Amino acid sequence: MPVAQQPTTLSNSDQLATKSKSQREMINIDNLSLIFPSKDGDVHALSDINLTIKSGDFVSFIGPSGCGKTTLLRVIADLERPTSGTLKVNGTDAEDARLNRLYGYVFQAPALLPWRNIEQNCALPMEISKQSKEHQSNQIDKYLKMVGLQDFHKKFPWQLSGGMQQRASIARALCLNPDLLLMDEPFGALDEITRDHMNMELLRIWSETQKTVVFVTHSIDEAVLLSTHIVVMSPRPGRIMKVIESPLPRLKTLALRDQPEFHALASEIRSALAHEHAID
Amino acid sequence: MPVAQQPTTLSNSDQLATKSKSQREMINIDNLSLIFPSKDGDVHALSDINLTIKSGDFVSFIGPSGCGKTTLLRVIADLERPTSGTLKVNGTDAEDARLNRLYGYVFQAPALLPWRNIEQNCALPMEISKQSKEHQSNQIDKYLKMVGLQDFHKKFPWQLSGGMQQRASIARALCLNPDLLLMDEPFGALDEITRDHMNMELLRIWSETQKTVVFVTHSIDEAVLLSTHIVVMSPRPGRIMKVIESPLPRLKTLALRDQPEFHALASEIRSALAHEHAID
Amino acid sequence: MPNTFKNFIYTALILLQLFLVSSSDIGFYQSNPLLILLLIVSLYSMAKLLAKLTTIENQYTIVKPIIPSLFAFMLVLTWESIIKGYAVSPVLMPAPSNIFDAFINNIPMLWADFKQTYLKAVLAGYVIGCFSGFIVAQWAVKSKLLRDGLIPLGNFMSAIPIVGIAPIMVMWFGFDWQSKAAVIVIMTFFPMFINTLTGLQSTDALHKDLMHTYAAKKSQIFFKNQLPHALPFIFNALKLNSALALIGAIVAEFFGTPIVGMGFRISTEVGRMNMDLVWATIVVAGIAGSLSYGALALLERSLLFWHPSYRGGRSS
Amino acid sequence: AEKMTLQLKWVTQAQFAGYYAALENGFYKDEGIDLTIKPGGPDIAPAQVLAGGGADVIVDWLPSALATREKGLPLVNIAQVYEKSGMMLTCLKSSEIKTSDDFKGKTLGVWFFGNEYPFLSWMSKLNYPTTGGEDGVTVLKQGFNVDPIFQGQADCVSTMTYNEYGQIMDGGLTPEELVLFKYEDEGVATLEDGLYVLEEDLADDKKVESYAKFLKASLKGWKWAAENPKEAAMIVLEYDDTGAQTEHHQTRMMTEVAKLLGKGEGLGYLDPNAYQRTVDILLGSDSAPVITKEPVGAYSHVVFEKYKEL
Amino acid sequence: MKQKIVSFVGLLTIIIAIWYLAALIMNGNQLIHNLERKNQDWTYSQIISQAYEVKRPMLPAPHQVAAELSKSIFERSITSKRSLIYHAQITLNSTLLGFIFGAMLGILIAIGIVHNKTLESSFMPWVIASQTIPILAIAPMIVVVLGAVNITGLIPKAIISMYLSFFPVTIAMVKGLRSSDRLHEELMHTYSASAKDVFWKLRWYSAQPYLFASLKVAIAAALVGAIVAELPTGAQGGLGARLLSGSYYGQTEQIWSALIVAALLGSILVWLVGLAEKVLLRRRGELTNA
Ligand SMILES: Nc1ncnc2c1ncn2[C@@H]1O[C@H](COP(=O)(O)OP(=O)(O)OP(=O)(O)O)[C@@H](O)[C@H]1O
Ligand SMILES: Nc1ncnc2c1ncn2[C@@H]1O[C@H](COP(=O)(O)OP(=O)(O)OP(=O)(O)O)[C@@H](O)[C@H]1O
Ligand SMILES: Cc1ncc(C[n+]2csc(CCO)c2C)c(N)n1
Ligand SMILES: [Mg+2]
Ligand SMILES: [Mg+2]
């Protein structure tokens, strides 16, 4: 309990510093709060958030349901305005970053347009940023294959299973090849094996293209397997409880899961979360 | 590959026989197939499904995304008509079972009515089956508390996070106290700790009330932790690859996860699934 | 099969009523009030037959248009029976058979009326009205300023009764079809405007967020997200307007026209007590309106194949 | 008192002042009749109301009554209130129309709704096709008013001496700018406002008696109105529910109407010669025949004679 | 709110300016036409000074209409036949009655169509065809037929009103009652809810937005219907009768002021329906969900 409530133990930006000093600051959040006004009492969705994410980092948000993970991601994406505090994305404010098409966002729900088939849905962001038709179809072929939907180019969203829809929406975001990827529980509806596969593919893409990834997940294993930093959040009001820097190598393999370092990190996260739940 | 294609290795009903001979047959599926017609090629969602589920069983469906788990559950719930084959639920056909309000269904998405607050949403099925107001409010209090939403009675669905909505929809199904629970990835959007809690609660309710539960999940651990039987499915066309009867005790605890039996069963499932994926 | 037998009885009863109507003397209900029972029984039979037909509707698509036709047939038969049976004066209400005769005997005249009213006034007014309503709505959705001004004004204008506008338009645009087209433009503009605006604003919150993350330009948001979402609303307006336009043209012709046109025909022939011709013209209007409505509904169905109200599949 | 309903041909105005005056002055009550007057309007066909049972007596014009009779509704004229026709075609001098020979190629405004028969007969007599073109006349269905002549949409418009002509004056045109063609002068005058009932009702002596009483009170009202045009106009104004009529216009209308009424004892008497003249004119038009054969029994003097006996 | 008023007033100013200009051009042309017919000379300044004072203007200027409006609204007692308020109230009565009939009929037909396949396939096409029948053509017939059975005054007018107003309600309600989320329908299916439950707990709610949108259209249509119904019966009061007599006597100011009162009345009615909608949606808790 004292941990969550003493401001001193709140992570500060220094904790996120990584080995490579060449990294730019990609996201800088300073004293940010967000309140949803509501008739029967305001909801403090985010409170006093301080966080710095460097470019090339893979940062996961983890925390109990309703703790504000989605809200924080939405603030970064300029989909929600903070009530107070400042936020810089790639040195500019969130709106400019969005206008510069800096990031790709994968929503918690698939958000596919029902009048477009899967291929056309994936083409949408590229059409909007005016990429060539040829490039579009190359990207679509590549990423639909990657997510295992190569046979579903012409199907409409309502003809796919929940997990397939989610994979299509991931392919759509990847097609755009943005510097910053914001992903809200992208693999929540996938089975373990597909999920492992997608995790590995995401890691590969991330390291090959030097992207920054901000990732919301409920799976401790997934957080450990993917992240360079893990941000543990606590609810009511939503705040950052702990920021853990991963001691594991940047590029991990599935085999790592059997290593003791992996389990050590996972337990650290688990106990941080359990502590939080205990308070509840 | 030969496993999936040789009909002889398909699970047959005998494999589901349990120790207690007193159990009735709750669900009996015989040679069932379902094809979604579509302009660009029909989709064989289910093919030659044979399965018997006895009353009191806790059966999990597990399999790669798109393999037909949801479709099979929907067929049992009389939400989808099979193209061929027969299906008996509690000795009657699926429609009669539905009309007798035999089962409660938890959808993959929360499906809350936006014009009702959480409490009213939970009351809906009880209103429909004409239960007393008093009973309604008792049930609602009990189950909303169980899913950790005791402070959210009067909130509307859009004021809740994704995971909270899903918990509300689980509470709604439980309030009805049906003999048969059909659950489609009910805990998909929950963090591990909430999930563990919910798992234990579900197990408790199941064993106390002698329900039959048919459960779709992506988590092998969850399947092992909960089920008496695990049905492993494979996609395109969707078929049952293997039915595994759990050697673990019916009433499990979280501590069981550290036992070797647990891991043995998990690996068995994992290898069945991996085998399936290798084919892909 | 008892069912076939029942159906046979039903059909026979209806045919009996048909025979009664076509062979008896005028005023048969007055001379023999009991005959009215036959009408009631045959109405009941038709209801039964229709119910039966709907159950097989899904198997045989040809059945589909038969059902409303049979319904109409029964309506016409009842109408004919009552007019003939009670010897209702043709000055008050003509029998369907008289209307049919009038229709057949006056095809060139009815065609000329149709050309004047439908092919000139209605088409021109409808196209201009719907198109401009759409264009203005599409501006308004971009500019809050325009919207705040136009919506109350639009509500105000749509409350103006056509019957009041028509004489003014005749005064301004002359007696010929142009004034009718002007009335139709005014009538059809606001339904289109309001519907398009509502439709363009009705986009799914999640899809709106999605376009927002793409930093899509207004025109891109418009064509790729808002317009598809608005299509059901736009079709609503198109269908509503197709009925409104015809009414508008006909009403406007009451206030001055050259001596041709469907509205002219109706108002003049009422005065001349040619009720059969009046109804023949009404039938033409009904057919024209229903056909255009039906054509729009078909187009809607094919364009909105993805909409939950037309497609199968699950929610997405 | 006996209930009775009279359906007028047009809206409440001094054209029907006699009935309103009789009602207001209690003449109907004196005869034991409880009369309801239903005003007409642009889309009310009085004959329809009569056929539907909504009225006992209607005011109509003879040509339209004869046409209706041929359609199978046996209307019978029981009294003729207007002796002379008030119809005119009013043309602009500037449109270079001086005589009826100049109509060729011109645009003429005409009332339809059964009021077009005299015009069609006239054109037929003058040998003008009414379908437009070089040699014919272009006909417009004139709306509710005389706007077409003000806005240059028509060269001539139809007017009644007692009504629309006054409106043209009010609108700012002077008699010097106009050329008038009175149907009376052109020899195509047909009988206008008369009282009509259903033929079958005349077989009933009691009904004939009631009609006679009604006629007595009505004619008394007309005589009073003709003598007191100002007061009659005020009564009309009072009965006008729209509140749109003006005193000036109604007084003028009453004065003009008085000129068309039958004289002295002849008021209400249908002159068989005038009747025959109307029939001949209607039969004479060959292009669009209004009536195809000589009507039989279209008028009856029984009510008028009974009234004389009262 | 403030900005809303500003933009509305701004637009109104522009419209009035255009109106003045149009009046100048239209009436001026008419003046020139008349003067030329009389072979009189004219100058532009003369035309401009007289354009707003013509006796039978093609388009009366806003101040002329305003003068007529204030004369017939404020200077007469509301029981006077010359008061527009008096006539508006006559029209309002039949509008409201017709609207209530129409809305109920529309909802009932929609419920029937949604629940009964036979009704849908046999009846629906005729509901649509009914609206292609020109109301003005059958209005007199309704008046005559009902008059024959001694139903006069309010009822025939309300019936004509109803005829116009039930249609939008039917169409929208059929759509609305079917617009419920597929997932929610399946949910009710799993509860094996009765048709009544599905209606009252699901369809009725998903239809509400459609219902209110269509009620706004319907109440405006009911007003048009009431006014149309006042035409054939010409002389019995009401805004329709005012329009007609204004037209009959070439009193354009009278037409315009009746039109404006009609439109105002319509706007108020539509606004009231909108108010009811807001209250209801607030009860549903949806309004904050912007
Ligand atoms: N529009 C809103 N109005 C009111 N409260 C809201 C709104 N959106 C979110 N909240 C509240 O904000 C809190 C945080 O929500 P958020 O969606 O960010 O949670 P989350 O961490 O993403 O949870 P989950 O893992 O369940 O998706 C919740 O308590 C929720 O009830
Ligand atoms: N309405 C439909 N039309 C056509 N194909 C469909 C339809 N619904 C489902 N399918 C197909 O049926 C197959 C099985 O779908 P289902 O939803 O049962 O998968 P699932 O096992 O539940 O997957 P997930 O884990 O991703 O939810 C998929 O390939 C899907 O594309
Ligand atoms: C649309 C219309 N139709 C017919 C008439 C003809 N009419 C009926 S009664 C009457 C006497 C004059 O007041 C006249 C001329 C008209 N005026 N307007
Ligand atoms: Mg979330
Ligand atoms: Mg599924």
Coordinates of C-alpha atoms in Angstrom, one line a residue, chain C residues 117-118 122-123 125-126 130 162 183-184 187-188 191 234-252 262 282 284-297, chain E residues 124-136 163-164 166-168 171 217:
Chain C
T117 CA -45.6 15.7 -64.7
Y118 CA -43.2 12.8 -64.2
V122 CA -40.6 15.3 -61.1
L123 CA -37.3 14.1 -62.6
G125 CA -37.0 18.7 -59.4
Y126 CA -35.9 15.5 -57.8
C130 CA -31.6 15.7 -53.8
I162 CA -46.0 22.9 -50.0
V183 CA -41.7 23.2 -55.7
I184 CA -40.1 19.7 -55.8
M187 CA -39.7 19.9 -50.9
T188 CA -36.9 17.4 -51.4
P191 CA -35.1 15.7 -46.2
I234 CA -29.1 9.0 -47.9
F235 CA -31.2 6.1 -49.3
N236 CA -33.8 6.8 -46.8
A237 CA -34.1 10.4 -48.1
L238 CA -34.0 9.2 -51.7
K239 CA -36.9 6.9 -51.1
L240 CA -38.9 9.4 -49.1
N241 CA -38.3 12.1 -51.7
S242 CA -39.3 9.8 -54.5
A243 CA -42.8 9.8 -53.0
L244 CA -42.7 13.4 -52.0
A245 CA -41.7 14.6 -55.4
L246 CA -44.7 13.1 -57.1
I247 CA -47.1 14.5 -54.6
G248 CA -45.4 17.9 -54.9
A249 CA -45.8 18.0 -58.6
I250 CA -49.4 17.0 -58.5
V251 CA -50.3 19.5 -55.8
A252 CA -48.5 22.3 -57.6
M262 CA -51.5 14.4 -63.9
I282 CA -54.1 8.0 -59.4
V284 CA -50.6 5.8 -62.8
A285 CA -49.2 7.9 -60.0
G286 CA -49.2 4.9 -57.7
I287 CA -47.4 2.7 -60.2
A288 CA -44.8 5.4 -61.1
G289 CA -44.2 6.1 -57.4
S290 CA -44.0 2.5 -56.4
L291 CA -41.7 1.6 -59.3
S292 CA -39.3 4.3 -58.5
Y293 CA -39.3 3.4 -54.8
G294 CA -38.7 -0.2 -55.7
A295 CA -35.9 0.6 -58.0
L296 CA -34.2 2.7 -55.3
A297 CA -34.7 -0.1 -52.8
Chain E
M124 CA -45.7 -3.1 -47.1
P125 CA -45.8 -2.4 -50.9
W126 CA -49.2 -0.9 -50.4
V127 CA -48.1 1.3 -47.6
I128 CA -45.6 2.7 -50.0
A129 CA -48.0 3.0 -52.9
S130 CA -50.5 4.8 -50.6
Q131 CA -48.1 7.7 -50.4
T132 CA -47.7 8.1 -54.1
I133 CA -51.4 8.8 -54.2
P134 CA -51.6 12.6 -54.2
I135 CA -53.3 13.6 -51.0
L136 CA -54.8 16.7 -52.5
Y163 CA -52.6 9.9 -43.9
L164 CA -49.5 12.0 -44.4
F166 CA -48.2 7.8 -40.5
F167 CA -45.9 6.9 -43.4
P168 CA -42.6 8.3 -42.2
I171 CA -40.9 3.3 -42.6
V217 CA -40.8 14.5 -40.0

